[in-house]
Amino acid sequence: MAYDVEKPDEQWRAELSPAEYAVLRQAGTEPAFTGEYTHTTTPGTYACRACGAELFHSETKFASHCGWPSFHDPRHTDAVELIEDRSHGMVRTEVRCAGCGSHLGHVFEGEGYPTPTDQRYCINSISLTLSPESGED
């Protein structure tokens, strides 16, 4: 797939920290309960740390107690790309930023969380940047 933001690997390495690069560009996972947004309740918009595309809003974030930030829906239907992931001996659905193709996490369905979509977008904090709402309308 062609993305709006495409850069050579050397540029991604220069712009991202080694930990950010490992998750965003190599589909790694940050350790559970270590991410800066795991327990955050600040109102605002979560964007892709690699390209700045808006991905999720705090209104869809919920406490799943899984160790990573969880959302029940992306900010816009075309904000993320969903790809079948058969790594680690299981079948999951990988979530990538539709703007740059960076790995964000995975989405799970049917787990019984009381959300409108019955989905849990389990997203690495290191893949996100939170822009808090100013409180002004």
PDB file of N, CA and C in Angstrom, residues 5-98:
ATOM      1  N   VAL A   5       2.704   9.478   3.814  1.00  0.00           N
ATOM      2  CA  VAL A   5       4.038   9.766   4.345  1.00  0.00           C
ATOM      3  C   VAL A   5       4.905   8.532   4.129  1.00  0.00           C
ATOM      4  N   GLU A   6       5.869   8.657   3.251  1.00  0.00           N
ATOM      5  CA  GLU A   6       6.826   7.575   3.004  1.00  0.00           C
ATOM      6  C   GLU A   6       8.228   8.150   3.107  1.00  0.00           C
ATOM      7  N   LYS A   7       9.075   7.453   3.848  1.00  0.00           N
ATOM      8  CA  LYS A   7      10.447   7.908   4.058  1.00  0.00           C
ATOM      9  C   LYS A   7      11.377   6.707   3.954  1.00  0.00           C
ATOM     10  N   PRO A   8      12.618   6.930   3.557  1.00  0.00           N
ATOM     11  CA  PRO A   8      13.584   5.824   3.571  1.00  0.00           C
ATOM     12  C   PRO A   8      13.851   5.388   5.012  1.00  0.00           C
ATOM     13  N   ASP A   9      14.230   4.144   5.157  1.00  0.00           N
ATOM     14  CA  ASP A   9      14.477   3.582   6.481  1.00  0.00           C
ATOM     15  C   ASP A   9      15.490   4.420   7.279  1.00  0.00           C
ATOM     16  N   GLU A  10      16.514   4.935   6.622  1.00  0.00           N
ATOM     17  CA  GLU A  10      17.526   5.736   7.321  1.00  0.00           C
ATOM     18  C   GLU A  10      16.903   6.984   7.948  1.00  0.00           C
ATOM     19  N   GLN A  11      15.930   7.568   7.272  1.00  0.00           N
ATOM     20  CA  GLN A  11      15.276   8.767   7.798  1.00  0.00           C
ATOM     21  C   GLN A  11      14.405   8.421   9.006  1.00  0.00           C
ATOM     22  N   TRP A  12      13.667   7.294   8.934  1.00  0.00           N
ATOM     23  CA  TRP A  12      12.878   6.865  10.089  1.00  0.00           C
ATOM     24  C   TRP A  12      13.803   6.649  11.288  1.00  0.00           C
ATOM     25  N   ARG A  13      14.927   5.987  11.065  1.00  0.00           N
ATOM     26  CA  ARG A  13      15.876   5.725  12.162  1.00  0.00           C
ATOM     27  C   ARG A  13      16.410   7.019  12.775  1.00  0.00           C
ATOM     28  N   ALA A  14      16.624   8.027  11.941  1.00  0.00           N
ATOM     29  CA  ALA A  14      17.147   9.309  12.420  1.00  0.00           C
ATOM     30  C   ALA A  14      16.086  10.099  13.190  1.00  0.00           C
ATOM     31  N   GLU A  15      14.832   9.975  12.802  1.00  0.00           N
ATOM     32  CA  GLU A  15      13.760  10.761  13.413  1.00  0.00           C
ATOM     33  C   GLU A  15      13.150  10.121  14.654  1.00  0.00           C
ATOM     34  N   LEU A  16      13.249   8.809  14.778  1.00  0.00           N
ATOM     35  CA  LEU A  16      12.646   8.100  15.904  1.00  0.00           C
ATOM     36  C   LEU A  16      13.725   7.604  16.852  1.00  0.00           C
ATOM     37  N   SER A  17      13.379   7.501  18.131  1.00  0.00           N
ATOM     38  CA  SER A  17      14.302   6.890  19.090  1.00  0.00           C
ATOM     39  C   SER A  17      14.398   5.403  18.767  1.00  0.00           C
ATOM     40  N   PRO A  18      15.422   4.708  19.266  1.00  0.00           N
ATOM     41  CA  PRO A  18      15.503   3.266  19.008  1.00  0.00           C
ATOM     42  C   PRO A  18      14.254   2.505  19.465  1.00  0.00           C
ATOM     43  N   ALA A  19      13.682   2.881  20.604  1.00  0.00           N
ATOM     44  CA  ALA A  19      12.473   2.200  21.101  1.00  0.00           C
ATOM     45  C   ALA A  19      11.273   2.500  20.208  1.00  0.00           C
ATOM     46  N   GLU A  20      11.128   3.762  19.777  1.00  0.00           N
ATOM     47  CA  GLU A  20      10.034   4.136  18.871  1.00  0.00           C
ATOM     48  C   GLU A  20      10.171   3.396  17.549  1.00  0.00           C
ATOM     49  N   TYR A  21      11.379   3.348  17.021  1.00  0.00           N
ATOM     50  CA  TYR A  21      11.632   2.666  15.753  1.00  0.00           C
ATOM     51  C   TYR A  21      11.276   1.177  15.858  1.00  0.00           C
ATOM     52  N   ALA A  22      11.664   0.543  16.963  1.00  0.00           N
ATOM     53  CA  ALA A  22      11.404  -0.887  17.146  1.00  0.00           C
ATOM     54  C   ALA A  22       9.913  -1.196  17.111  1.00  0.00           C
ATOM     55  N   VAL A  23       9.094  -0.342  17.693  1.00  0.00           N
ATOM     56  CA  VAL A  23       7.648  -0.572  17.702  1.00  0.00           C
ATOM     57  C   VAL A  23       7.011  -0.100  16.405  1.00  0.00           C
ATOM     58  N   LEU A  24       7.232   1.156  16.051  1.00  0.00           N
ATOM     59  CA  LEU A  24       6.546   1.752  14.900  1.00  0.00           C
ATOM     60  C   LEU A  24       6.958   1.153  13.554  1.00  0.00           C
ATOM     61  N   ARG A  25       8.223   0.898  13.367  1.00  0.00           N
ATOM     62  CA  ARG A  25       8.700   0.461  12.048  1.00  0.00           C
ATOM     63  C   ARG A  25       9.012  -1.032  11.977  1.00  0.00           C
ATOM     64  N   GLN A  26       9.189  -1.688  13.153  1.00  0.00           N
ATOM     65  CA  GLN A  26       9.507  -3.114  13.152  1.00  0.00           C
ATOM     66  C   GLN A  26       8.436  -3.962  13.830  1.00  0.00           C
ATOM     67  N   ALA A  27       7.284  -3.355  14.122  1.00  0.00           N
ATOM     68  CA  ALA A  27       6.134  -4.056  14.709  1.00  0.00           C
ATOM     69  C   ALA A  27       6.442  -4.690  16.057  1.00  0.00           C
ATOM     70  N   GLY A  28       7.252  -4.014  16.843  1.00  0.00           N
ATOM     71  CA  GLY A  28       7.531  -4.490  18.191  1.00  0.00           C
ATOM     72  C   GLY A  28       6.397  -4.139  19.140  1.00  0.00           C
ATOM     73  N   THR A  29       6.588  -4.505  20.404  1.00  0.00           N
ATOM     74  CA  THR A  29       5.595  -4.210  21.444  1.00  0.00           C
ATOM     75  C   THR A  29       6.321  -3.709  22.671  1.00  0.00           C
ATOM     76  N   GLU A  30       5.852  -2.601  23.231  1.00  0.00           N
ATOM     77  CA  GLU A  30       6.449  -2.125  24.477  1.00  0.00           C
ATOM     78  C   GLU A  30       5.976  -3.015  25.619  1.00  0.00           C
ATOM     79  N   PRO A  31       6.766  -3.137  26.680  1.00  0.00           N
ATOM     80  CA  PRO A  31       6.341  -3.975  27.807  1.00  0.00           C
ATOM     81  C   PRO A  31       5.021  -3.477  28.411  1.00  0.00           C
ATOM     82  N   ALA A  32       4.191  -4.402  28.843  1.00  0.00           N
ATOM     83  CA  ALA A  32       2.902  -4.066  29.448  1.00  0.00           C
ATOM     84  C   ALA A  32       3.084  -3.176  30.669  1.00  0.00           C
ATOM     85  N   PHE A  33       2.148  -2.268  30.861  1.00  0.00           N
ATOM     86  CA  PHE A  33       2.066  -1.360  32.009  1.00  0.00           C
ATOM     87  C   PHE A  33       3.244  -0.393  32.123  1.00  0.00           C
ATOM     88  N   THR A  34       3.990  -0.169  31.024  1.00  0.00           N
ATOM     89  CA  THR A  34       5.121   0.759  31.067  1.00  0.00           C
ATOM     90  C   THR A  34       4.885   2.015  30.239  1.00  0.00           C
ATOM     91  N   GLY A  35       3.886   2.028  29.386  1.00  0.00           N
ATOM     92  CA  GLY A  35       3.653   3.147  28.486  1.00  0.00           C
ATOM     93  C   GLY A  35       3.083   4.368  29.180  1.00  0.00           C
ATOM     94  N   GLU A  36       3.436   5.535  28.670  1.00  0.00           N
ATOM     95  CA  GLU A  36       3.014   6.785  29.303  1.00  0.00           C
ATOM     96  C   GLU A  36       1.512   7.037  29.234  1.00  0.00           C
ATOM     97  N   TYR A  37       0.781   6.395  28.333  1.00  0.00           N
ATOM     98  CA  TYR A  37      -0.649   6.650  28.198  1.00  0.00           C
ATOM     99  C   TYR A  37      -1.532   5.515  28.714  1.00  0.00           C
ATOM    100  N   THR A  38      -0.943   4.509  29.330  1.00  0.00           N
ATOM    101  CA  THR A  38      -1.720   3.359  29.795  1.00  0.00           C
ATOM    102  C   THR A  38      -2.854   3.775  30.723  1.00  0.00           C
ATOM    103  N   HIS A  39      -2.579   4.671  31.655  1.00  0.00           N
ATOM    104  CA  HIS A  39      -3.594   5.073  32.641  1.00  0.00           C
ATOM    105  C   HIS A  39      -4.068   6.516  32.459  1.00  0.00           C
ATOM    106  N   THR A  40      -3.659   7.172  31.390  1.00  0.00           N
ATOM    107  CA  THR A  40      -4.013   8.569  31.157  1.00  0.00           C
ATOM    108  C   THR A  40      -5.506   8.741  30.916  1.00  0.00           C
ATOM    109  N   THR A  41      -6.078   9.767  31.548  1.00  0.00           N
ATOM    110  CA  THR A  41      -7.488  10.100  31.333  1.00  0.00           C
ATOM    111  C   THR A  41      -7.639  11.530  30.801  1.00  0.00           C
ATOM    112  N   THR A  42      -6.542  12.143  30.390  1.00  0.00           N
ATOM    113  CA  THR A  42      -6.553  13.501  29.867  1.00  0.00           C
ATOM    114  C   THR A  42      -7.374  13.573  28.578  1.00  0.00           C
ATOM    115  N   PRO A  43      -8.342  14.495  28.504  1.00  0.00           N
ATOM    116  CA  PRO A  43      -9.100  14.649  27.254  1.00  0.00           C
ATOM    117  C   PRO A  43      -8.197  15.176  26.141  1.00  0.00           C
ATOM    118  N   GLY A  44      -8.339  14.602  24.960  1.00  0.00           N
ATOM    119  CA  GLY A  44      -7.542  15.063  23.837  1.00  0.00           C
ATOM    120  C   GLY A  44      -7.527  14.071  22.694  1.00  0.00           C
ATOM    121  N   THR A  45      -6.640  14.349  21.750  1.00  0.00           N
ATOM    122  CA  THR A  45      -6.518  13.541  20.540  1.00  0.00           C
ATOM    123  C   THR A  45      -5.168  12.841  20.527  1.00  0.00           C
ATOM    124  N   TYR A  46      -5.195  11.557  20.205  1.00  0.00           N
ATOM    125  CA  TYR A  46      -3.985  10.756  20.093  1.00  0.00           C
ATOM    126  C   TYR A  46      -3.605  10.666  18.618  1.00  0.00           C
ATOM    127  N   ALA A  47      -2.364  11.037  18.313  1.00  0.00           N
ATOM    128  CA  ALA A  47      -1.877  11.022  16.942  1.00  0.00           C
ATOM    129  C   ALA A  47      -0.722  10.034  16.803  1.00  0.00           C
ATOM    130  N   CYS A  48      -0.431   9.662  15.576  1.00  0.00           N
ATOM    131  CA  CYS A  48       0.700   8.785  15.286  1.00  0.00           C
ATOM    132  C   CYS A  48       1.993   9.522  15.619  1.00  0.00           C
ATOM    133  N   ARG A  49       2.845   8.913  16.401  1.00  0.00           N
ATOM    134  CA  ARG A  49       4.110   9.532  16.783  1.00  0.00           C
ATOM    135  C   ARG A  49       5.053   9.666  15.584  1.00  0.00           C
ATOM    136  N   ALA A  50       4.874   8.835  14.578  1.00  0.00           N
ATOM    137  CA  ALA A  50       5.762   8.884  13.413  1.00  0.00           C
ATOM    138  C   ALA A  50       5.382   9.976  12.420  1.00  0.00           C
ATOM    139  N   CYS A  51       4.067  10.167  12.178  1.00  0.00           N
ATOM    140  CA  CYS A  51       3.671  11.114  11.125  1.00  0.00           C
ATOM    141  C   CYS A  51       2.701  12.190  11.575  1.00  0.00           C
ATOM    142  N   GLY A  52       2.147  12.071  12.773  1.00  0.00           N
ATOM    143  CA  GLY A  52       1.241  13.091  13.285  1.00  0.00           C
ATOM    144  C   GLY A  52      -0.213  12.936  12.884  1.00  0.00           C
ATOM    145  N   ALA A  53      -0.567  11.893  12.168  1.00  0.00           N
ATOM    146  CA  ALA A  53      -1.960  11.682  11.763  1.00  0.00           C
ATOM    147  C   ALA A  53      -2.830  11.423  12.990  1.00  0.00           C
ATOM    148  N   GLU A  54      -4.012  12.050  13.050  1.00  0.00           N
ATOM    149  CA  GLU A  54      -4.938  11.827  14.158  1.00  0.00           C
ATOM    150  C   GLU A  54      -5.490  10.411  14.076  1.00  0.00           C
ATOM    151  N   LEU A  55      -5.428   9.690  15.195  1.00  0.00           N
ATOM    152  CA  LEU A  55      -5.833   8.292  15.205  1.00  0.00           C
ATOM    153  C   LEU A  55      -7.016   7.993  16.126  1.00  0.00           C
ATOM    154  N   PHE A  56      -6.945   8.467  17.364  1.00  0.00           N
ATOM    155  CA  PHE A  56      -7.967   8.155  18.364  1.00  0.00           C
ATOM    156  C   PHE A  56      -8.280   9.406  19.187  1.00  0.00           C
ATOM    157  N   HIS A  57      -9.477   9.441  19.763  1.00  0.00           N
ATOM    158  CA  HIS A  57      -9.846  10.525  20.670  1.00  0.00           C
ATOM    159  C   HIS A  57     -10.050   9.923  22.057  1.00  0.00           C
ATOM    160  N   SER A  58      -9.771  10.721  23.068  1.00  0.00           N
ATOM    161  CA  SER A  58      -9.877  10.240  24.451  1.00  0.00           C
ATOM    162  C   SER A  58     -11.279   9.747  24.798  1.00  0.00           C
ATOM    163  N   GLU A  59     -12.309  10.238  24.098  1.00  0.00           N
ATOM    164  CA  GLU A  59     -13.679   9.777  24.369  1.00  0.00           C
ATOM    165  C   GLU A  59     -13.864   8.291  24.083  1.00  0.00           C
ATOM    166  N   THR A  60     -12.986   7.709  23.257  1.00  0.00           N
ATOM    167  CA  THR A  60     -13.106   6.280  22.937  1.00  0.00           C
ATOM    168  C   THR A  60     -12.103   5.431  23.716  1.00  0.00           C
ATOM    169  N   LYS A  61     -11.336   6.057  24.609  1.00  0.00           N
ATOM    170  CA  LYS A  61     -10.358   5.331  25.431  1.00  0.00           C
ATOM    171  C   LYS A  61     -11.080   4.748  26.644  1.00  0.00           C
ATOM    172  N   PHE A  62     -10.723   3.547  27.005  1.00  0.00           N
ATOM    173  CA  PHE A  62     -11.345   2.931  28.181  1.00  0.00           C
ATOM    174  C   PHE A  62     -10.326   2.093  28.946  1.00  0.00           C
ATOM    175  N   ALA A  63     -10.632   1.837  30.198  1.00  0.00           N
ATOM    176  CA  ALA A  63      -9.737   1.077  31.069  1.00  0.00           C
ATOM    177  C   ALA A  63      -9.982  -0.412  30.870  1.00  0.00           C
ATOM    178  N   SER A  64      -9.095  -1.046  30.121  1.00  0.00           N
ATOM    179  CA  SER A  64      -9.233  -2.483  29.864  1.00  0.00           C
ATOM    180  C   SER A  64      -8.369  -3.296  30.819  1.00  0.00           C
ATOM    181  N   HIS A  65      -7.435  -2.619  31.492  1.00  0.00           N
ATOM    182  CA  HIS A  65      -6.506  -3.257  32.435  1.00  0.00           C
ATOM    183  C   HIS A  65      -5.648  -4.325  31.767  1.00  0.00           C
ATOM    184  N   CYS A  66      -5.352  -4.121  30.464  1.00  0.00           N
ATOM    185  CA  CYS A  66      -4.552  -5.099  29.720  1.00  0.00           C
ATOM    186  C   CYS A  66      -3.067  -4.729  29.684  1.00  0.00           C
ATOM    187  N   GLY A  67      -2.722  -3.501  30.110  1.00  0.00           N
ATOM    188  CA  GLY A  67      -1.321  -3.094  30.112  1.00  0.00           C
ATOM    189  C   GLY A  67      -0.952  -2.093  29.039  1.00  0.00           C
ATOM    190  N   TRP A  68      -1.874  -1.815  28.132  1.00  0.00           N
ATOM    191  CA  TRP A  68      -1.657  -0.852  27.060  1.00  0.00           C
ATOM    192  C   TRP A  68      -2.901   0.022  26.939  1.00  0.00           C
ATOM    193  N   PRO A  69      -2.771   1.214  26.373  1.00  0.00           N
ATOM    194  CA  PRO A  69      -3.961   2.030  26.144  1.00  0.00           C
ATOM    195  C   PRO A  69      -4.948   1.290  25.238  1.00  0.00           C
ATOM    196  N   SER A  70      -6.224   1.389  25.583  1.00  0.00           N
ATOM    197  CA  SER A  70      -7.266   0.716  24.813  1.00  0.00           C
ATOM    198  C   SER A  70      -8.313   1.719  24.357  1.00  0.00           C
ATOM    199  N   PHE A  71      -8.731   1.558  23.120  1.00  0.00           N
ATOM    200  CA  PHE A  71      -9.743   2.419  22.515  1.00  0.00           C
ATOM    201  C   PHE A  71     -10.788   1.518  21.875  1.00  0.00           C
ATOM    202  N   HIS A  72     -12.037   1.966  21.806  1.00  0.00           N
ATOM    203  CA  HIS A  72     -13.060   1.132  21.173  1.00  0.00           C
ATOM    204  C   HIS A  72     -13.340   1.527  19.729  1.00  0.00           C
ATOM    205  N   ASP A  73     -12.712   2.626  19.241  1.00  0.00           N
ATOM    206  CA  ASP A  73     -12.958   3.045  17.871  1.00  0.00           C
ATOM    207  C   ASP A  73     -11.912   4.077  17.455  1.00  0.00           C
ATOM    208  N   PRO A  74     -11.434   4.030  16.210  1.00  0.00           N
ATOM    209  CA  PRO A  74     -10.528   5.088  15.744  1.00  0.00           C
ATOM    210  C   PRO A  74     -11.281   6.407  15.562  1.00  0.00           C
ATOM    211  N   ARG A  75     -10.536   7.486  15.513  1.00  0.00           N
ATOM    212  CA  ARG A  75     -11.133   8.824  15.368  1.00  0.00           C
ATOM    213  C   ARG A  75     -11.898   8.943  14.053  1.00  0.00           C
ATOM    214  N   HIS A  76     -11.349   8.421  12.985  1.00  0.00           N
ATOM    215  CA  HIS A  76     -11.993   8.405  11.671  1.00  0.00           C
ATOM    216  C   HIS A  76     -11.874   6.976  11.138  1.00  0.00           C
ATOM    217  N   THR A  77     -12.838   6.524  10.381  1.00  0.00           N
ATOM    218  CA  THR A  77     -12.814   5.145   9.902  1.00  0.00           C
ATOM    219  C   THR A  77     -11.605   4.841   9.037  1.00  0.00           C
ATOM    220  N   ASP A  78     -11.057   5.867   8.370  1.00  0.00           N
ATOM    221  CA  ASP A  78      -9.904   5.627   7.505  1.00  0.00           C
ATOM    222  C   ASP A  78      -8.577   6.010   8.160  1.00  0.00           C
ATOM    223  N   ALA A  79      -8.567   6.234   9.472  1.00  0.00           N
ATOM    224  CA  ALA A  79      -7.346   6.635  10.178  1.00  0.00           C
ATOM    225  C   ALA A  79      -6.362   5.482  10.349  1.00  0.00           C
ATOM    226  N   VAL A  80      -6.906   4.272  10.400  1.00  0.00           N
ATOM    227  CA  VAL A  80      -6.053   3.104  10.609  1.00  0.00           C
ATOM    228  C   VAL A  80      -6.256   2.080   9.502  1.00  0.00           C
ATOM    229  N   GLU A  81      -5.258   1.248   9.363  1.00  0.00           N
ATOM    230  CA  GLU A  81      -5.281   0.144   8.403  1.00  0.00           C
ATOM    231  C   GLU A  81      -5.232  -1.144   9.221  1.00  0.00           C
ATOM    232  N   LEU A  82      -6.076  -2.095   8.891  1.00  0.00           N
ATOM    233  CA  LEU A  82      -6.127  -3.372   9.600  1.00  0.00           C
ATOM    234  C   LEU A  82      -5.571  -4.470   8.709  1.00  0.00           C
ATOM    235  N   ILE A  83      -4.626  -5.252   9.260  1.00  0.00           N
ATOM    236  CA  ILE A  83      -3.933  -6.281   8.486  1.00  0.00           C
ATOM    237  C   ILE A  83      -3.895  -7.580   9.293  1.00  0.00           C
ATOM    238  N   GLU A  84      -4.166  -8.693   8.635  1.00  0.00           N
ATOM    239  CA  GLU A  84      -4.064  -9.985   9.318  1.00  0.00           C
ATOM    240  C   GLU A  84      -2.623 -10.235   9.729  1.00  0.00           C
ATOM    241  N   ASP A  85      -2.441 -10.638  10.980  1.00  0.00           N
ATOM    242  CA  ASP A  85      -1.118 -10.898  11.552  1.00  0.00           C
ATOM    243  C   ASP A  85      -1.077 -12.337  12.053  1.00  0.00           C
ATOM    244  N   ARG A  86      -0.243 -13.159  11.436  1.00  0.00           N
ATOM    245  CA  ARG A  86      -0.130 -14.566  11.829  1.00  0.00           C
ATOM    246  C   ARG A  86       1.176 -14.851  12.572  1.00  0.00           C
ATOM    247  N   SER A  87       1.789 -13.807  13.131  1.00  0.00           N
ATOM    248  CA  SER A  87       3.046 -13.997  13.866  1.00  0.00           C
ATOM    249  C   SER A  87       2.785 -14.607  15.243  1.00  0.00           C
ATOM    250  N   HIS A  88       3.813 -15.124  15.852  1.00  0.00           N
ATOM    251  CA  HIS A  88       3.774 -15.673  17.218  1.00  0.00           C
ATOM    252  C   HIS A  88       2.777 -16.821  17.373  1.00  0.00           C
ATOM    253  N   GLY A  89       2.519 -17.554  16.303  1.00  0.00           N
ATOM    254  CA  GLY A  89       1.681 -18.743  16.381  1.00  0.00           C
ATOM    255  C   GLY A  89       0.201 -18.482  16.613  1.00  0.00           C
ATOM    256  N   MET A  90      -0.269 -17.281  16.280  1.00  0.00           N
ATOM    257  CA  MET A  90      -1.689 -16.968  16.461  1.00  0.00           C
ATOM    258  C   MET A  90      -2.158 -16.076  15.311  1.00  0.00           C
ATOM    259  N   VAL A  91      -3.463 -15.931  15.202  1.00  0.00           N
ATOM    260  CA  VAL A  91      -4.038 -15.049  14.193  1.00  0.00           C
ATOM    261  C   VAL A  91      -4.628 -13.840  14.924  1.00  0.00           C
ATOM    262  N   ARG A  92      -4.123 -12.668  14.570  1.00  0.00           N
ATOM    263  CA  ARG A  92      -4.605 -11.421  15.167  1.00  0.00           C
ATOM    264  C   ARG A  92      -4.800 -10.409  14.047  1.00  0.00           C
ATOM    265  N   THR A  93      -5.319  -9.249  14.413  1.00  0.00           N
ATOM    266  CA  THR A  93      -5.470  -8.165  13.449  1.00  0.00           C
ATOM    267  C   THR A  93      -4.572  -7.017  13.879  1.00  0.00           C
ATOM    268  N   GLU A  94      -3.561  -6.762  13.061  1.00  0.00           N
ATOM    269  CA  GLU A  94      -2.626  -5.668  13.337  1.00  0.00           C
ATOM    270  C   GLU A  94      -3.269  -4.338  12.972  1.00  0.00           C
ATOM    271  N   VAL A  95      -2.971  -3.309  13.764  1.00  0.00           N
ATOM    272  CA  VAL A  95      -3.438  -1.954  13.499  1.00  0.00           C
ATOM    273  C   VAL A  95      -2.235  -1.123  13.087  1.00  0.00           C
ATOM    274  N   ARG A  96      -2.325  -0.511  11.905  1.00  0.00           N
ATOM    275  CA  ARG A  96      -1.272   0.376  11.418  1.00  0.00           C
ATOM    276  C   ARG A  96      -1.848   1.756  11.147  1.00  0.00           C
ATOM    277  N   CYS A  97      -1.007   2.749  11.210  1.00  0.00           N
ATOM    278  CA  CYS A  97      -1.393   4.105  10.840  1.00  0.00           C
ATOM    279  C   CYS A  97      -1.626   4.129   9.333  1.00  0.00           C
ATOM    280  N   ALA A  98      -2.773   4.608   8.912  1.00  0.00           N
ATOM    281  CA  ALA A  98      -3.075   4.679   7.479  1.00  0.00           C
ATOM    282  C   ALA A  98      -2.279   5.780   6.789  1.00  0.00           C
TER     283      ALA A  98
END
